[in-house]
XYZ file of C-alpha atoms in Angstrom:
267
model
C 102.936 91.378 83.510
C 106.129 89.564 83.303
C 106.968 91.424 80.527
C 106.767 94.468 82.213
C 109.072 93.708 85.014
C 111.680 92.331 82.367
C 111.570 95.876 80.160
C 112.324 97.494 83.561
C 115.066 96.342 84.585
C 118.421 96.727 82.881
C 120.540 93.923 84.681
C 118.674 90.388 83.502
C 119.693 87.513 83.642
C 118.597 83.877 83.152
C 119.527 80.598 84.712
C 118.260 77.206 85.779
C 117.715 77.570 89.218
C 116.770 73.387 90.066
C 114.662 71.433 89.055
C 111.616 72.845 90.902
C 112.459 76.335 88.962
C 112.410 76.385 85.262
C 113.586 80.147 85.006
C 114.926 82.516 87.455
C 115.046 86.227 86.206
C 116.893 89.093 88.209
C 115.202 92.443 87.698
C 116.633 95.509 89.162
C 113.532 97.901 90.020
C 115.486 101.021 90.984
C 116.346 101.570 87.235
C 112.999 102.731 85.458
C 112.003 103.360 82.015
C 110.546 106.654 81.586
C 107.949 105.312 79.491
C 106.831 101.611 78.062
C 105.748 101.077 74.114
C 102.719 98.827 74.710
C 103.784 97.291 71.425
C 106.807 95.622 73.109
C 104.523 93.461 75.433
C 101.235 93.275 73.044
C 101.465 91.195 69.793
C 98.071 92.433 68.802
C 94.698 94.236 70.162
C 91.378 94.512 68.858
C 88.963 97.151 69.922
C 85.458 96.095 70.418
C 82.876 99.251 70.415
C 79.565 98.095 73.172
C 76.577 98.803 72.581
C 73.752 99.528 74.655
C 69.720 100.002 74.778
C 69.109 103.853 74.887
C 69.227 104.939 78.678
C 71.705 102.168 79.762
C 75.176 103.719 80.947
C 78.146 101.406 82.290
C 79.504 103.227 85.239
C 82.385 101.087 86.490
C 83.402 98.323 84.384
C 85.563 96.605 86.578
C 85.622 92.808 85.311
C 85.555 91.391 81.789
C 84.788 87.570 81.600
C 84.640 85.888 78.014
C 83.142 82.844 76.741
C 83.182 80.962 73.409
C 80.382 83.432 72.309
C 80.144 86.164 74.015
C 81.545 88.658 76.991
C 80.162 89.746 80.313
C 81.192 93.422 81.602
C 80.497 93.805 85.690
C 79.739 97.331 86.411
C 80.551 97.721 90.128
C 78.618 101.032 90.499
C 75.065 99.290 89.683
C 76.219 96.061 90.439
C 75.266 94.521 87.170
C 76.273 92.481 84.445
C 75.802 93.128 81.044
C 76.580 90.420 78.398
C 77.297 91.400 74.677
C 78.220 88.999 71.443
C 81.761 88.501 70.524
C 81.849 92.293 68.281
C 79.830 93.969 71.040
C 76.032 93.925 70.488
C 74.176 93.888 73.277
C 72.223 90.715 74.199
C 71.128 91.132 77.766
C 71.747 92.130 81.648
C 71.740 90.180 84.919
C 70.793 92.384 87.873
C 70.039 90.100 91.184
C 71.564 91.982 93.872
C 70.029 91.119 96.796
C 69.715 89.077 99.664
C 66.987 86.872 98.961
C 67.105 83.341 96.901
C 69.272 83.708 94.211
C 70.906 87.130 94.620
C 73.912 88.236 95.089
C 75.029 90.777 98.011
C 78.145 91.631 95.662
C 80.027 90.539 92.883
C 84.066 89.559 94.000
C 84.500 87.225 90.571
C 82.684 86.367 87.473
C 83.532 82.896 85.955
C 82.057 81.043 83.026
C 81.446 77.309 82.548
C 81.463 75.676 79.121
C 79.305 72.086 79.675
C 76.877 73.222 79.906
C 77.504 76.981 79.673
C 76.623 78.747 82.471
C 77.856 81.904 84.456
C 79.120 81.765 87.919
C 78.952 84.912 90.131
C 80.964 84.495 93.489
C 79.900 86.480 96.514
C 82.496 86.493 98.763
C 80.922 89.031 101.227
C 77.864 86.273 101.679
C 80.090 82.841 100.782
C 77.830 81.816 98.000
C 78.844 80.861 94.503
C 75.738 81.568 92.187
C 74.932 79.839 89.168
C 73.271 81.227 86.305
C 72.067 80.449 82.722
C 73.762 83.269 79.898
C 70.369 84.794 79.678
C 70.436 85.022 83.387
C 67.988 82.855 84.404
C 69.106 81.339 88.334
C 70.133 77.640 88.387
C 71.725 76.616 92.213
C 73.323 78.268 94.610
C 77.073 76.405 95.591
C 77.645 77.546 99.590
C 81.256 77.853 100.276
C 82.824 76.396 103.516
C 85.956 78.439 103.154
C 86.452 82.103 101.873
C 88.542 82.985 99.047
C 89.702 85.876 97.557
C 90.725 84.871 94.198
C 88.872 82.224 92.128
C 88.593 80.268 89.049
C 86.343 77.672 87.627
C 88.525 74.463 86.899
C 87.495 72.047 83.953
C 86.172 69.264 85.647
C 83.447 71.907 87.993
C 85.694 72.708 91.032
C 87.334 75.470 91.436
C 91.078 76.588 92.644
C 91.021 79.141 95.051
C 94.189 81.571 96.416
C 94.280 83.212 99.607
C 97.463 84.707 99.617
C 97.258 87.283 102.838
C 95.162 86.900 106.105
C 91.560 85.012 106.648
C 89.902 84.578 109.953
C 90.259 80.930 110.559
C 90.382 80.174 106.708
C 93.251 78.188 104.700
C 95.757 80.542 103.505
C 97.625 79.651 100.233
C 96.565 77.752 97.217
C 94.260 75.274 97.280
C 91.222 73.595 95.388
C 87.758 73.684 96.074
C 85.169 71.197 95.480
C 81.765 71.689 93.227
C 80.216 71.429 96.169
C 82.049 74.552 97.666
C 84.069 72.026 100.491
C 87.809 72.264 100.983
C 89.246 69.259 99.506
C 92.983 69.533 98.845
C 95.594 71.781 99.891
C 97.901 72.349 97.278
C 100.204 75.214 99.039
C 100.000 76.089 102.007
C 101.096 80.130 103.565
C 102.678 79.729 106.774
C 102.867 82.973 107.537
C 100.052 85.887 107.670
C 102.122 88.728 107.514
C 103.487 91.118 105.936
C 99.504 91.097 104.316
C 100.796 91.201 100.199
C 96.850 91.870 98.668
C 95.315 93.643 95.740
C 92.345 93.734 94.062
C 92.674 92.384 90.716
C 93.140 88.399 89.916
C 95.845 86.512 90.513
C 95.121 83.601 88.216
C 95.537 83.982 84.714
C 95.192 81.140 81.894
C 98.246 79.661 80.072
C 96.026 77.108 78.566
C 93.160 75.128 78.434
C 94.518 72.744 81.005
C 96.871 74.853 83.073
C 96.097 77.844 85.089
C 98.681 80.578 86.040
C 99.310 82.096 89.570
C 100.963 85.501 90.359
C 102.197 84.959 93.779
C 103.428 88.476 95.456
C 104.773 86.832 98.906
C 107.556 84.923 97.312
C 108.031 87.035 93.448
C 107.133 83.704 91.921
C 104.722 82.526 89.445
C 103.471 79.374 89.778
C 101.391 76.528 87.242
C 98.922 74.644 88.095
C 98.034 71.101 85.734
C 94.654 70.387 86.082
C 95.202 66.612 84.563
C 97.791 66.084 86.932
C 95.803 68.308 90.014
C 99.970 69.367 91.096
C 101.479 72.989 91.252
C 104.886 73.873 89.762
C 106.909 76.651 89.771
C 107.978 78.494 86.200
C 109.420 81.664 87.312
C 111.590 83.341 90.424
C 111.843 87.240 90.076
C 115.028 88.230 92.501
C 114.180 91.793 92.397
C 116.704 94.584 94.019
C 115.824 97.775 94.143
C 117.021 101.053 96.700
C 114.461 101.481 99.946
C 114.990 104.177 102.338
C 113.774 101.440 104.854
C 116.891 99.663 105.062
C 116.328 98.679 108.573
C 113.755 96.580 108.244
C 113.826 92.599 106.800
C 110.892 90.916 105.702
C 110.580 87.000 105.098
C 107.488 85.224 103.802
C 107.583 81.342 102.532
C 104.805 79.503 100.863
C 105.692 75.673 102.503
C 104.558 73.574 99.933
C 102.546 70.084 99.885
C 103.713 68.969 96.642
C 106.927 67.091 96.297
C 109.469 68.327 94.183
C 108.834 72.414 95.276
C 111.102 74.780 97.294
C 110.165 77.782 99.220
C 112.064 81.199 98.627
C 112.373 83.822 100.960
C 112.300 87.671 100.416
């Protein structure tokens, strides 16, 4: 994604903002490439053909979540999950929706634990974190205090949790959740609710087995968290520019944040 916003831009530059910002990049969005080579932002690809019993369709894939041996495809239309081996056979399908013990009103994230491996299905709408075995056999149900609308299983069983735009009486920013599903540190904190800056796909992304990356739209930064050192830092400010025929109006959004060491940056 980063990638993306450097190709389209033809002013760049790079510079050591402080010590708090590793890299800040100026991108100027008015100037746009006609069209991208997916081979300047993909070293490789590998295409992995699914199969499926006879009769079985997937309608809506709209989430992919992999483990050490194997993949799990959520198709939104029949609100299931099929799970396939690493070249695509098909091993099996977990369909609980439901409101009763176990079930799942929705899928909003699917998340995978390693020790012992297990698949965790958040339900945002009902604020329930299910837990399930690969073959999808129910283990516990985790009930959240707080609701969040991104998500990702941390190493040691909690979870981090983003809220970047507007929750009813909810924490807004970025902040870690216990395995219990209780609020118990605050690592960012989003003063203010608007402008609302939301979209559907995940925020988090992994940068390695210990540190977990987040695309934060308020401010154009993107931000690392350790999860030895349970701290956020900030590796990258985008200053875009680009023409708006809205030139009257100003926008300015801050993430304050808890941490020592980090600066907030308007827009």
């Amino acid at each position: 994604m980063i990638l993306v916003f450097l190709l389209c831009g033809c002013s760049r530059s790079f510079r050591s903002d402080s010590e708090s910002c590793k890299v800040s990049v100026d991108v100027d969005f008015s100037v746009v490439e006609e069209c991208l080579s997916l081979a300047d932002i993909v070293s490789a690809k590998q295409i992995i053909p699914l199969s499926l019993p006879k009769g079985e369709v997937i309608g809506r894939p709209v989430q992919v979540c992999t483990s050490d041996s194997c993949l799990f495809v959520y198709d939104q239309l029949q609100q299931a999950i099929y799970r396939f081996t690493k070249d695509g056979t098909f091993l099996n399908k977990i369909h609980r929706q439901g409101q009763g013990p176990g079930e799942y009103t929705t899928v909003t994230r699917l998340m995978v634990g390693s020790h012992p491996e297990a698949l965790y299905v958040y339900d945002k709408v009902a604020g329930k974190i299910h837990v399930y075995t690969f073959a999808g056999d129910f283990l516990r149900t985790i009930t959240t205090e707080y609701m969040a609308n991104h998500i990702t299983l941390l190493p040691d069983g909690s979870f981090l949790c983003f809220t970047p735009d507007f929750i009813y009486n909810g924490p807004c920013g970025l902040w870690r959740m216990s395995a219990d599903g209780k609020l118990c540190k605050m690592l960012l904190e989003y003063k203010e609710k608007y402008p609302v800056v939301s979209a559907y796909w995940n925020r988090f992304y992994a940068v390695s087995s210990q540190t977990v990356g987040i695309a934060c739209p308020a401010t154009d930064r993107y931000l690392h968290y350790d999860c030895k050192a349970d701290s956020v830092s900030m590796e990258l400010q985008i200053n875009s520019r680009q023409h708006t025929t809205f030139q009257s109006v100003a926008v300015q959004s801050s993430l304050s944040p808890l941490q020592p060491g980090l600066q907030s940056y308007p827009i």
